[in-house]
Amino acid sequence: MNSAYVYLQLYRLFDRITPLPLDCGELCDAACCSGEDSGMFLFPGEAEVFKLIEPEGFRIEYSDLTYDDGGVLRKTPILFCEGSCDRYMRPLSCRIFPLTPVLCEDGKIDIITDPRAKSVCPLAKTLHLSEYDKNFTNAVKKAFVLLAKNKHVNAFLHEYTKYINEFNRFFS
Ligand code: SF4
Ligand code: SF4
């Protein structure tokens, strides 16, 4: 199946669901969109969406986060924006922010507050996971339980989990 199609379907889970049932951008003047030189990781296959649609104001580069994908060393694409976008064009990283998936030792998906969000996002600084809109946390979990079944995404998530854990050590 075309990976762009899969991501476009997953995006729909977040069209009407946000971390809280209010516009949290009003709490912080959309701090997560206003950082300079900030990019969002694209999950394996997600770059296809942006190659297909080519929305204005986005560019893709490759980050230093590499992972072993069945013996092939891959670099993780990172999407840069200009600080505003059509919300229907947001990548998955923006839709799930300030949460993120990690792989547990038993291979299952866990959803946690993204430690990288704690310096920017008032929700990440103050809320326990149980205080987010349940529909939001459920949608994040559902998206990644599904994605993690794909061997390329799973290979990425192994490395990504180590990367996130490094941030967690710093913030805990
Ligand atoms: S930084 Fe946090 S509170 Fe602000 S818009 Fe982004 S997700 Fe909402
Ligand atoms: S892609 Fe959109 S939602 Fe994501 S950081 Fe850029 S402006 Fe914000």
Short mmCIF file of N, CA and C in Angstrom, two decimals, residues 7 43-45 67 69 103 144 146-158:
data_model
loop_
_atom_site.label_atom_id
_atom_site.label_comp_id
_atom_site.label_asym_id
_atom_site.label_seq_id
_atom_site.Cartn_x
_atom_site.Cartn_y
_atom_site.Cartn_z
N TYR A 7 -0.60 7.55 5.68
CA TYR A 7 -0.45 8.73 6.54
C TYR A 7 -1.62 9.68 6.38
N PHE A 43 8.01 10.37 9.98
CA PHE A 43 8.10 8.94 10.25
C PHE A 43 8.31 8.20 8.90
N PRO A 44 8.85 6.99 8.95
CA PRO A 44 9.18 6.30 7.70
C PRO A 44 7.99 6.25 6.72
N GLY A 45 8.23 6.70 5.53
CA GLY A 45 7.20 6.71 4.48
C GLY A 45 6.40 8.01 4.45
N TYR A 67 19.08 5.09 11.52
CA TYR A 67 18.61 3.83 12.11
C TYR A 67 18.84 2.69 11.12
N ASP A 69 17.60 -0.19 9.19
CA ASP A 69 16.33 -0.69 8.66
C ASP A 69 16.60 -1.99 7.89
N LEU A 103 8.87 2.65 22.14
CA LEU A 103 8.68 1.18 22.18
C LEU A 103 9.11 0.69 23.56
N PHE A 144 -0.03 4.81 16.39
CA PHE A 144 1.28 4.19 16.46
C PHE A 144 1.23 2.68 16.68
N LEU A 146 -0.81 0.96 15.08
CA LEU A 146 -0.97 0.57 13.67
C LEU A 146 0.34 0.71 12.90
N LEU A 147 0.98 1.88 13.04
CA LEU A 147 2.21 2.13 12.30
C LEU A 147 3.32 1.16 12.69
N ALA A 148 3.39 0.81 13.98
CA ALA A 148 4.49 -0.04 14.47
C ALA A 148 4.42 -1.46 13.90
N LYS A 149 3.31 -1.80 13.27
CA LYS A 149 3.20 -3.13 12.65
C LYS A 149 4.05 -3.17 11.37
N ASN A 150 4.38 -1.99 10.85
CA ASN A 150 5.20 -1.92 9.64
C ASN A 150 6.67 -2.05 10.04
N LYS A 151 7.41 -2.94 9.37
CA LYS A 151 8.79 -3.23 9.81
C LYS A 151 9.71 -2.02 9.69
N HIS A 152 9.46 -1.13 8.73
CA HIS A 152 10.32 0.06 8.58
C HIS A 152 10.06 1.05 9.73
N VAL A 153 8.79 1.21 10.07
CA VAL A 153 8.45 2.11 11.19
C VAL A 153 8.98 1.52 12.49
N ASN A 154 8.82 0.21 12.64
CA ASN A 154 9.29 -0.45 13.86
C ASN A 154 10.80 -0.29 14.02
N ALA A 155 11.54 -0.44 12.91
CA ALA A 155 13.00 -0.27 12.97
C ALA A 155 13.33 1.16 13.39
N PHE A 156 12.61 2.12 12.84
CA PHE A 156 12.83 3.51 13.22
C PHE A 156 12.54 3.72 14.71
N LEU A 157 11.42 3.17 15.17
CA LEU A 157 10.99 3.40 16.56
C LEU A 157 12.00 2.86 17.58
N HIS A 158 12.72 1.81 17.21
CA HIS A 158 13.76 1.29 18.11
C HIS A 158 14.81 2.37 18.37
#
